[in-house]
XYZ file of C-alpha atoms in Angstrom:
556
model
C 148.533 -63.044 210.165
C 146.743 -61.667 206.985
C 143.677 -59.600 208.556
C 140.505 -61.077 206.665
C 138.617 -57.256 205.933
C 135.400 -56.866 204.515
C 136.707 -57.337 201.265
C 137.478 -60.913 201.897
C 134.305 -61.725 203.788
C 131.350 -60.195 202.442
C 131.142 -62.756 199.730
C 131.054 -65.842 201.807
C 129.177 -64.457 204.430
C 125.881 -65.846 204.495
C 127.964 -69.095 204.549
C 129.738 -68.164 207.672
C 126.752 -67.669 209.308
C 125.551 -70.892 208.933
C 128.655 -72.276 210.124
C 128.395 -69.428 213.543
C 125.039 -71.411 214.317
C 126.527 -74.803 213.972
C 129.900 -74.384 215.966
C 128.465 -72.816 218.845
C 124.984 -72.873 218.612
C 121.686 -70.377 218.878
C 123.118 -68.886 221.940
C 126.507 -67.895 219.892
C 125.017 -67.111 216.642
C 127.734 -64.914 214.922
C 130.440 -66.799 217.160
C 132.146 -68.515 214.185
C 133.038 -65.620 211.701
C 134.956 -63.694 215.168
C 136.972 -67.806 215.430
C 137.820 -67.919 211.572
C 138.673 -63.904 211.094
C 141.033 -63.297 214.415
C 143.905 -65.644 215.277
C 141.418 -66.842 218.151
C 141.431 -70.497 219.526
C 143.269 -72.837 221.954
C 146.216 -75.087 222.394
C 144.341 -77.610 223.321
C 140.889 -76.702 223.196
C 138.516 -73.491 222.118
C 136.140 -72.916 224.745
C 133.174 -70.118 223.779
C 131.787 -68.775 227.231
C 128.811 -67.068 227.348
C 127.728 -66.362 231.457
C 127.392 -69.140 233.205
C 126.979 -71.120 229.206
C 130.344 -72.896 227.735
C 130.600 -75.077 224.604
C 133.986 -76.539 223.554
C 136.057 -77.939 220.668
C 139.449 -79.485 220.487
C 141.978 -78.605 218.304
C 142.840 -82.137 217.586
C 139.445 -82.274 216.291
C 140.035 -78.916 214.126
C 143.250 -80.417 213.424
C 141.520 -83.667 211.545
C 138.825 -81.892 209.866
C 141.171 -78.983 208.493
C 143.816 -81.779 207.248
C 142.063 -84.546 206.212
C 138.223 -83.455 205.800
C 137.272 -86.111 208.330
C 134.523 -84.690 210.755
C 134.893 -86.645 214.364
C 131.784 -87.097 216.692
C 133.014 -84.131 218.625
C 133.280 -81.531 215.754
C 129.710 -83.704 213.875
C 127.497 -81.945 216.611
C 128.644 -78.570 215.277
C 129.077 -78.648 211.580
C 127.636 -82.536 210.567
C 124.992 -80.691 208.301
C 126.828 -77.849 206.392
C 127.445 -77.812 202.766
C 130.235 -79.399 201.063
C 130.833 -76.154 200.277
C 130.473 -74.654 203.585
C 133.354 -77.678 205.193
C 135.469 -76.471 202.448
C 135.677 -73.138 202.589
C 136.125 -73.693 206.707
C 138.891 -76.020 206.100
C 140.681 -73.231 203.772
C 140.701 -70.808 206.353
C 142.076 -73.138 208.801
C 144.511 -73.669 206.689
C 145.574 -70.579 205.157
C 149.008 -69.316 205.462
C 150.635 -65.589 205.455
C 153.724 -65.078 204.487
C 155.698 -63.025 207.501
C 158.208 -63.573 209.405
C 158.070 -63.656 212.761
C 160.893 -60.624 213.279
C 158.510 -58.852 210.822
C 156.155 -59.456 213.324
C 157.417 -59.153 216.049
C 158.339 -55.662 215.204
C 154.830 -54.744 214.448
C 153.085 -55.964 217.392
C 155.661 -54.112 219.962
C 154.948 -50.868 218.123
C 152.290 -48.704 219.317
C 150.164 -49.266 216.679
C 150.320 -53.567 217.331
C 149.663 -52.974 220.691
C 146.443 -51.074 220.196
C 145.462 -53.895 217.881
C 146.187 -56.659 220.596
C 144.266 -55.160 223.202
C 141.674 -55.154 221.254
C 141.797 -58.654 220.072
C 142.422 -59.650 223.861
C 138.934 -58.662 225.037
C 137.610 -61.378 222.344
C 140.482 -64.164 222.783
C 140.896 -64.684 226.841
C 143.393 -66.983 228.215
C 141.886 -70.214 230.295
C 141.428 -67.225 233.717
C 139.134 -65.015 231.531
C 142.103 -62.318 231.180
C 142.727 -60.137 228.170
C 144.565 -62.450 225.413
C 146.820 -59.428 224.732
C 150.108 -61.304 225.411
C 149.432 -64.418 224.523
C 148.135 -63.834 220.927
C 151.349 -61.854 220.381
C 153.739 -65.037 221.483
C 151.118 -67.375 219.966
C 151.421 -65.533 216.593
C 155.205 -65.040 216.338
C 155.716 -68.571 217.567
C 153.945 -69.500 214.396
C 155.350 -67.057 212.280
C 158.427 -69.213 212.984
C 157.535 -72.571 213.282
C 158.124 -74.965 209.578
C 154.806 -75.209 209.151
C 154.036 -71.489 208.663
C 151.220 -68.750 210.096
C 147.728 -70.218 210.144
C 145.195 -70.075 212.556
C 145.857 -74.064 212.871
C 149.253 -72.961 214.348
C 148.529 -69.982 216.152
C 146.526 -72.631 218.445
C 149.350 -74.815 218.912
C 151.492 -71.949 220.335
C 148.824 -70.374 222.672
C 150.377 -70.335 225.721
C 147.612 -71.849 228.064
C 145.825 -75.518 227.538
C 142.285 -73.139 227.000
C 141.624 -70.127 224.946
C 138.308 -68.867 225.816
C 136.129 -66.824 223.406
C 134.539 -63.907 225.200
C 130.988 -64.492 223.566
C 129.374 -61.203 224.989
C 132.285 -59.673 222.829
C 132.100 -61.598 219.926
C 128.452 -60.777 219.820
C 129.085 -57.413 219.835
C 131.726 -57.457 217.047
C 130.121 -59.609 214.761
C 126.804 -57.440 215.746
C 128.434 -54.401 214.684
C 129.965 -55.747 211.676
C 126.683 -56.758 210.397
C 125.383 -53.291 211.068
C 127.961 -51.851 209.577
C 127.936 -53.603 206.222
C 124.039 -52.922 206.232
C 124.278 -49.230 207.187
C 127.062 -49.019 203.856
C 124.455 -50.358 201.696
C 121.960 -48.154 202.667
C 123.927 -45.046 202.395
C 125.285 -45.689 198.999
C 121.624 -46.333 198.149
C 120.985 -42.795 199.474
C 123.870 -40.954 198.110
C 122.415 -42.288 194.655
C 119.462 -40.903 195.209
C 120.437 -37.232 196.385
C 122.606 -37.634 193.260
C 119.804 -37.841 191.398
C 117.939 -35.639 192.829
C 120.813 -33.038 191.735
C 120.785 -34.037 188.537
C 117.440 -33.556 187.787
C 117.622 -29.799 189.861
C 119.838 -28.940 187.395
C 120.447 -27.619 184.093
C 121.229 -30.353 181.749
C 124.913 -29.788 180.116
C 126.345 -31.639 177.382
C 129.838 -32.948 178.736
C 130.926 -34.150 175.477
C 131.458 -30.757 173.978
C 133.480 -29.782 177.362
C 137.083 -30.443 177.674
C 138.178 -34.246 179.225
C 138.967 -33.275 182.665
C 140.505 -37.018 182.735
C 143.011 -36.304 180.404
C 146.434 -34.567 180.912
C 146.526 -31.101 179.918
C 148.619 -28.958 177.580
C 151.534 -27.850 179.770
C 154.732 -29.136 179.779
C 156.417 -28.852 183.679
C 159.622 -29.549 185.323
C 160.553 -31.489 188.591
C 162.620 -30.621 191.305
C 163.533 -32.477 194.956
C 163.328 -29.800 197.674
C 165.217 -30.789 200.622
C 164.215 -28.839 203.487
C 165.359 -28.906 207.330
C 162.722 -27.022 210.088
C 165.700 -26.134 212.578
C 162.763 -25.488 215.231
C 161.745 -29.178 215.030
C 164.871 -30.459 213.956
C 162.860 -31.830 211.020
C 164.647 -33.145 207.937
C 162.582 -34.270 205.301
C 161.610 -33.599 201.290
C 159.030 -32.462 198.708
C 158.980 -33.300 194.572
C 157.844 -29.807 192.980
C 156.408 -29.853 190.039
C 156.356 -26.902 188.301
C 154.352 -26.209 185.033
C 156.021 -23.757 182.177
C 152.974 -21.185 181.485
C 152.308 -19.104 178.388
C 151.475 -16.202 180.713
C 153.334 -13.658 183.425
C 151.272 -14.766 185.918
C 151.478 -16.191 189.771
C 151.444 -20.123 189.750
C 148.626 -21.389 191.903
C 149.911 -24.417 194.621
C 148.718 -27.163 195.813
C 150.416 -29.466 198.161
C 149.519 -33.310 198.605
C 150.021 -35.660 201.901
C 150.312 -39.241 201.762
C 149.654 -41.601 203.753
C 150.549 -43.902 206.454
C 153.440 -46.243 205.135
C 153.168 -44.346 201.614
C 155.941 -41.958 199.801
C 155.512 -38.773 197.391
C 156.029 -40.827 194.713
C 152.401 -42.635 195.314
C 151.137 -39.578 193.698
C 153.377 -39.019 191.078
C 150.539 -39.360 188.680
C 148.213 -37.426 189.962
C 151.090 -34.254 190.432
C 151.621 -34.488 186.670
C 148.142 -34.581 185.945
C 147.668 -31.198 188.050
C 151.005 -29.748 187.106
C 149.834 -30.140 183.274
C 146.644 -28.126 183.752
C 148.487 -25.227 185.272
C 148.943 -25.602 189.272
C 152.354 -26.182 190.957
C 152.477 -29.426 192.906
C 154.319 -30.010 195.888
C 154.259 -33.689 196.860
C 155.410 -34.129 200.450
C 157.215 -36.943 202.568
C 156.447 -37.471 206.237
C 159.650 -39.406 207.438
C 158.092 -40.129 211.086
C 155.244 -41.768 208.668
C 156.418 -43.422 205.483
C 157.445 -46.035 204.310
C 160.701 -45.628 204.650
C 159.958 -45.233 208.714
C 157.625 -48.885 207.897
C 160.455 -50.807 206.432
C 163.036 -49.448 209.512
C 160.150 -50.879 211.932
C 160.346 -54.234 210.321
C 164.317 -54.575 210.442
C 164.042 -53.214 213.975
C 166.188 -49.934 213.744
C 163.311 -47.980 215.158
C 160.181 -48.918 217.843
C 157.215 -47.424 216.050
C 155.211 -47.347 212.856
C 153.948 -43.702 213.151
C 155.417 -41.651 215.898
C 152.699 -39.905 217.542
C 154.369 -36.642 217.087
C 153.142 -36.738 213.740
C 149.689 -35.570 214.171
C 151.585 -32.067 214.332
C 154.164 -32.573 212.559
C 152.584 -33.202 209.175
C 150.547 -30.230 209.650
C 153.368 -28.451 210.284
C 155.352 -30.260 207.003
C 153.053 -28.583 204.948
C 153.185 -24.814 206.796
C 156.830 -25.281 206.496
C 156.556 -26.157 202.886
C 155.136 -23.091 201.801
C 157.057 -21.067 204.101
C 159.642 -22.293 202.140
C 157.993 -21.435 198.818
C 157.470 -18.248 200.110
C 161.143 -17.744 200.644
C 161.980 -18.388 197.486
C 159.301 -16.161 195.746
C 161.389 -13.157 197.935
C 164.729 -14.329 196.373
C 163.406 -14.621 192.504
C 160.904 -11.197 193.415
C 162.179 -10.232 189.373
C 160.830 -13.562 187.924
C 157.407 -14.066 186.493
C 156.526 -17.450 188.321
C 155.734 -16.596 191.076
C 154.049 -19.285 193.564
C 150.694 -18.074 194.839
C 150.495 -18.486 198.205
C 147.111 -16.384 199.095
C 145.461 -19.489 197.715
C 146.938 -23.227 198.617
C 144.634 -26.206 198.185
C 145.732 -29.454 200.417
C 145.294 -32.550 198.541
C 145.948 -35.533 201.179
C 145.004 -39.317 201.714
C 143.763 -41.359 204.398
C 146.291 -39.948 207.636
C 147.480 -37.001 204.964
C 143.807 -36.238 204.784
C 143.808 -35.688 208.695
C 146.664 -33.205 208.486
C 145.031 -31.593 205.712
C 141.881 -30.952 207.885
C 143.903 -29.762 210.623
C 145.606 -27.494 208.528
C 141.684 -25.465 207.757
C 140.798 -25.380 211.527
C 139.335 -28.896 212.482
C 139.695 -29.126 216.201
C 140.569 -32.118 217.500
C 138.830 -33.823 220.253
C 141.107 -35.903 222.636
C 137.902 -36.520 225.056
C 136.299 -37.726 221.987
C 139.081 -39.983 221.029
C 139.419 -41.861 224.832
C 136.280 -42.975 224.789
C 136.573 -44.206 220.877
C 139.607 -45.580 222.030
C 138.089 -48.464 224.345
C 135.979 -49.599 221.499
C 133.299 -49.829 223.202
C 131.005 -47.543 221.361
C 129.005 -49.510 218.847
C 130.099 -49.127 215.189
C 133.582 -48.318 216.513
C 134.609 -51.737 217.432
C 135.269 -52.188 213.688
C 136.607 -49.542 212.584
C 139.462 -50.481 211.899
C 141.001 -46.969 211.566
C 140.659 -46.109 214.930
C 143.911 -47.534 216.337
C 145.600 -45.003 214.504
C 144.026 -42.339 215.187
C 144.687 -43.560 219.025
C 148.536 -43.054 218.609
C 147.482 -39.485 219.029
C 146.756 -40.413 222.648
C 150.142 -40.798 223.383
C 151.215 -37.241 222.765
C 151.049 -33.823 224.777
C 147.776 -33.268 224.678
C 148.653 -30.164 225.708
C 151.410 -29.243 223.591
C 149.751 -29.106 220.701
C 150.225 -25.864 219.216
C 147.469 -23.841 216.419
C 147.708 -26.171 213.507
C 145.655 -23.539 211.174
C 147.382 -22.224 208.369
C 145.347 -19.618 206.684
C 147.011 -19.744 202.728
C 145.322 -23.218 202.601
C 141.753 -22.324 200.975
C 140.560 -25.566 200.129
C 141.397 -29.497 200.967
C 140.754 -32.479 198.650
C 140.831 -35.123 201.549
C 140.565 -38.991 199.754
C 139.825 -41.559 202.592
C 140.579 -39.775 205.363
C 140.800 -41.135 208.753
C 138.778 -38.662 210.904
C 136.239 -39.567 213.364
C 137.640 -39.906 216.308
C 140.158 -36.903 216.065
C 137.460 -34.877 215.045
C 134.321 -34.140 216.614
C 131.178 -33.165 215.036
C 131.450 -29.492 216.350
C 135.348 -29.324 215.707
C 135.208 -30.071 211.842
C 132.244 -28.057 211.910
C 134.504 -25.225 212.588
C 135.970 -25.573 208.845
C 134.452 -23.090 206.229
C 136.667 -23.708 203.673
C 135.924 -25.575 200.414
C 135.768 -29.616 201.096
C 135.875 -32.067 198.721
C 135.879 -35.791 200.605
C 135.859 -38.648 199.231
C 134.818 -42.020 199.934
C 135.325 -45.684 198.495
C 132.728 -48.043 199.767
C 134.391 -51.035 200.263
C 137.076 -49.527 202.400
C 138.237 -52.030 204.877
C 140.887 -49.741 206.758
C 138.664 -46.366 207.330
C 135.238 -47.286 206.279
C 133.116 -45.089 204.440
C 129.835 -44.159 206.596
C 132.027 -44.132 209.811
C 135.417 -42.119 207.905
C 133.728 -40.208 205.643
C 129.968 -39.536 204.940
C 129.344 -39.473 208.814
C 131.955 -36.647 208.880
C 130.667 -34.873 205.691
C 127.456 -34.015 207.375
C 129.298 -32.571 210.298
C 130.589 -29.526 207.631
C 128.885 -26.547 208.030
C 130.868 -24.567 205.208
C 128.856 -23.393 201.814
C 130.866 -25.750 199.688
C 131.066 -28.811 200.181
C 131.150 -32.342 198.287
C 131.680 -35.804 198.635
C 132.870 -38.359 196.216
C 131.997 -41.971 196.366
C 133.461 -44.206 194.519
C 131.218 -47.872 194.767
C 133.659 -50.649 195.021
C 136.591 -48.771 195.480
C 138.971 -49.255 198.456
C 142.030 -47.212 200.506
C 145.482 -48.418 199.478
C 145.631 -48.309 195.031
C 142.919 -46.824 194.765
C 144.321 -43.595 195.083
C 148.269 -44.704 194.287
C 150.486 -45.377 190.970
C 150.693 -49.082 191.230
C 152.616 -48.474 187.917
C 155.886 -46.986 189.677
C 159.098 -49.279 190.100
C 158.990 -50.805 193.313
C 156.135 -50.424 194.305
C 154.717 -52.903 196.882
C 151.850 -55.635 195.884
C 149.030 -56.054 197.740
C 145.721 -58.509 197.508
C 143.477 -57.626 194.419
C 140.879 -57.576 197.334
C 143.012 -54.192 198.884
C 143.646 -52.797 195.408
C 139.916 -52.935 194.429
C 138.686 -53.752 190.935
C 139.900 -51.327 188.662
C 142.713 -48.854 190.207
C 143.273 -47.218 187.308
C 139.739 -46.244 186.633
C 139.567 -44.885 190.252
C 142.777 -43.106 189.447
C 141.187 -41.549 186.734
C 138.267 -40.376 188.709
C 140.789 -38.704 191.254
C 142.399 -36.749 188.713
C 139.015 -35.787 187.105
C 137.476 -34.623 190.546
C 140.718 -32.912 192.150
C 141.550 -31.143 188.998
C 137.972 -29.485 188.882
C 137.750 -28.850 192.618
C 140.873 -26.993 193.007
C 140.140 -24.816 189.386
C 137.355 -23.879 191.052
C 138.402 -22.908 194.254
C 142.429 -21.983 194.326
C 142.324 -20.851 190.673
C 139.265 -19.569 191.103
C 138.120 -20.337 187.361
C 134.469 -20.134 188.137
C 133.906 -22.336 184.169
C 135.089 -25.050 185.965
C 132.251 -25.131 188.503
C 130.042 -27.172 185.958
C 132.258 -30.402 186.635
C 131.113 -30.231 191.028
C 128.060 -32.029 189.662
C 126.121 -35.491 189.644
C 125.981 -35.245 186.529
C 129.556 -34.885 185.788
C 130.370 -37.834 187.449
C 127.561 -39.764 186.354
C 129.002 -38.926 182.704
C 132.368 -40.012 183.778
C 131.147 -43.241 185.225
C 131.370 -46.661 183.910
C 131.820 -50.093 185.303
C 133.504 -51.711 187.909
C 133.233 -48.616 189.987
C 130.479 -46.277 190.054
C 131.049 -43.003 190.292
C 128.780 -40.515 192.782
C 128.575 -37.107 193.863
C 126.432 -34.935 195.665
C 126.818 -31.747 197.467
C 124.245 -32.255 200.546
C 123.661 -35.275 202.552
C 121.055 -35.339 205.320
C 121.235 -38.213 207.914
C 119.019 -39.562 210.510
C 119.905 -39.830 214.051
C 120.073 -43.270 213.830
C 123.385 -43.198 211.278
């Protein structure tokens, strides 16, 4: 079933909380927005229990309303005074239908990752004996998948297995609780990110950006592109890297930076932004994690292998990248005559969302598997939706300890966009990192949300120089890939954000000055770390912020 994000609700949600009141009344205010977001309701009715309190509605009487607009006396105690408006845009959600199969999702929800996701939804959606849901929303939901009339909620209750589904209301409280909190807490971040911007601004020396070179556009070298194929006999690791290497008017060593993708990406998600790089003079490396891509998401759906992300891969990408520029240094020892020569005394890590874990790793962030348990029952507040976390669980399921030193000192500075952090990381193990950081944030990020993924984490860094990037409106999947390559998959505008490109463009702009500064070490380039660089650079749909402190109260 299509997950219904933040994206999708924020805009209708003072209407959904009219409708909470109405369907389940004072005692279950917030009730309605967990039914209409989660596959959660009954095969023959919905019961919401609260204690000792229970309210009920039939699906028959869901059934009616959703098909034919006609409200019965049963379903007229709950919703007889909403909105035209309001009835409508219920009835659409009862109605709406994803498009998967149910071997597609069947696959999914026997991985790891699907499991995680169940349990959690089974504290909300209980079967008729109060028990965790976790079984039957996963028959309930590829039941529908396959029935003729398609995946909707409608559906998903006519294939619960048990005549009752009962909605935990203490939990559905606490979710829709949280999710308030959270979308309030956003707001009043990015209200205080723009005003330590602006406080930078006016500390600093006005500069006229104009008369500075376009760090957006492409620069003046030409480069060439070559597939690496590269086999770590130790791990009995297979797996490949596009290098991009720039032709430079001088004898001089060629500065690196590597990039990590994502969960279900490829390297070629970053094509773009390796040219862009590659044309102002760095060598690019873009990896692929095969226990990780999306090569390993499309096997999961045709059911040639059991898992999404193997958990293995919270060292092995780290270890991808160590590999890599062992590697590189291997051939600098063979071509010892030639000019360009890869500089390895200075590597910056460019990585996204799960890539920005590994490169965080890589600079001596600790990870916390005491920290991640307990973020792992979602029971802590904020964490019940993040929807990130599950994840970052898989790492549960490794050898805790067998996890060997994932620090690689040639990697002086990471570029981490979205990263998915906080529950891997502690506050006092990323504090450990003194390298350079650049993170950066979109605010209406529905998979690793901002405050909780990234400015929360940014004020656990204890190194001299730091930054972090928000982009307002922007979101986790395009707006850091080429949406323009062949193939490429298409996702919900909502997912993509409003202008990709433009938040493309702010990538390139913000990486390419970060890692001038800091691997190439051209100190002119130092200018661009600024507010009011990136208040320059930024124009509508997405605003762009930066600021290099960030100060938070206890209570965030």
């Amino acid at each position: 079933m299509k997950s219904r994000s933040w994206i999708h609700i924020r805009p209708v949600y003072p209407r959904l909380g009219k409708l909470i009141r109405r369907l389940a009344g004072p005692a279950f205010s917030g009730l309605s927005i967990a039914v209409l977001v989660l596959p959660s309701a009954a095969a023959e009715r919905i019961v919401f229990s609260y204690g000792y309190l229970e309210r009920f509605i039939s699906v028959d009487a869901l059934d009616t309303f959703a098909q034919e607009g006609r409200i019965d006396d049963q379903l007229a105690l709950y919703i007889g005074e909403a909105s035209p408006e309001e009835l409508e845009a219920m009835r659409a959600v009862l109605l709406s239908q994803a498009e998967l199969s149910p071997v597609t999702l069947s696959q999914f929800l026997y991985s790891s990752l699907g499991e995680v996701l169940l349990q959690y939804a089974g504290e909300l959606i209980q079967t008729d004996s109060r028990l965790n849901g976790f079984s039957a929303l996963r028959a309930a939901v590829v039941l529908a998948a396959g029935d003729s009339d398609g995946l909707t909620i409608l559906n998903v209750l006519r294939h619960f297995p048990t005549r009752t589904v009962r909605i935990n209301g203490v939990r559905a409280l606490q979710v829709v609780s949280a999710f308030t909190q959270l979308l309030q807490q956003t707001d009043q971040m990015v209200a205080l990110i723009e005003q330590q911007a602006g406080r930078e601004v006016a500390a600093a020396t006005p500069v006229d950006f104009a008369q500075l070179p376009d760090l957006q556009q492409p620069g003046s070298l030409s480069w060439q592109t070559e597939t690496l194929q590269l086999y770590d006999d130790r791990r009995d690791r297979a797996f490949e890297a596009d290098l991009y290497s720039p032709h430079l008017q001088v004898d001089a060593p060629v500065p690196v930076i590597v990039i990590s993708h994502g969960l279900g990406s490829d390297r070629m998600s970053f094509s773009d932004l390796a040219q862009h790089l590659a044309s102002h003079g760095f060598a690019v490396a873009v990896l692929e994690h095969p226990g990780s891509n999306n090569e390993q998401m499309q096997s999961l759906l045709k059911g040639t292998v059991s898992e999404m992300v193997e958990p293995s891969e919270f060292i092995d990408r780290p270890q991808d990248i160590s590999f890599l520029l062992d590697e590189l240094h291997r051939r600098n020892q063979i071509r010892s005559s030639q000019p360009d020569q890869f500089d390895l005394q200075q590597v910056g890590v460019v990585g996204h969302s799960l890539g920005g874990y590994a490169a965080l790793a890589l600079v001596g962030a600790e990870l916390d598997f005491e920290r991640l348990e307990f973020a792992c029952t979602f029971e802590g507040g904020l964490n019940l939706v993040n929807f990130s976390l599950p994840l970052q669980c898989i790492a549960l399921e490794g050898e805790h300890d067998a996890y060997p030193p994932l620090r690689d000192e040639r990697v002086k500075a990471v570029f981490a966009m979205n990263p998915t952090i906080s529950g891997v990381f502690s506050p006092s193990g990323l504090g450990q990192v003194q390298v350079p950081i650049m993170l950066v944030a979109g605010s209406h990020d529905p998979v690793a949300p901002a405050l909780l993924e990234q400015i929360r984490p940014f004020s656990w860094l204890t190194g001299l120089d730091n930054y972090l990037v928000l982009i307002q409106g922007g979101t986790h999947i395009y707006s850091v890939a080429d949406t323009s390559i062949d193939g490429a998959l298409s996702l919900p505008a909502e997912l993509a954000g409003p202008d990709p490109a433009l938040a493309r463009q702010y990538l390139k702009a913000s990486s390419l000055a970060f890692m001038k500064t800091y691997v190439a070490d051209q100190d002119d380039y130092q200018v661009y770390l600024s507010s009011a660089y990136t208040q320059a650079i930024s124009q509508p749909p997405l605003k762009l912020e930066l600021v290099s402190t960030l100060t938070l109260a206890d209570n965030y």
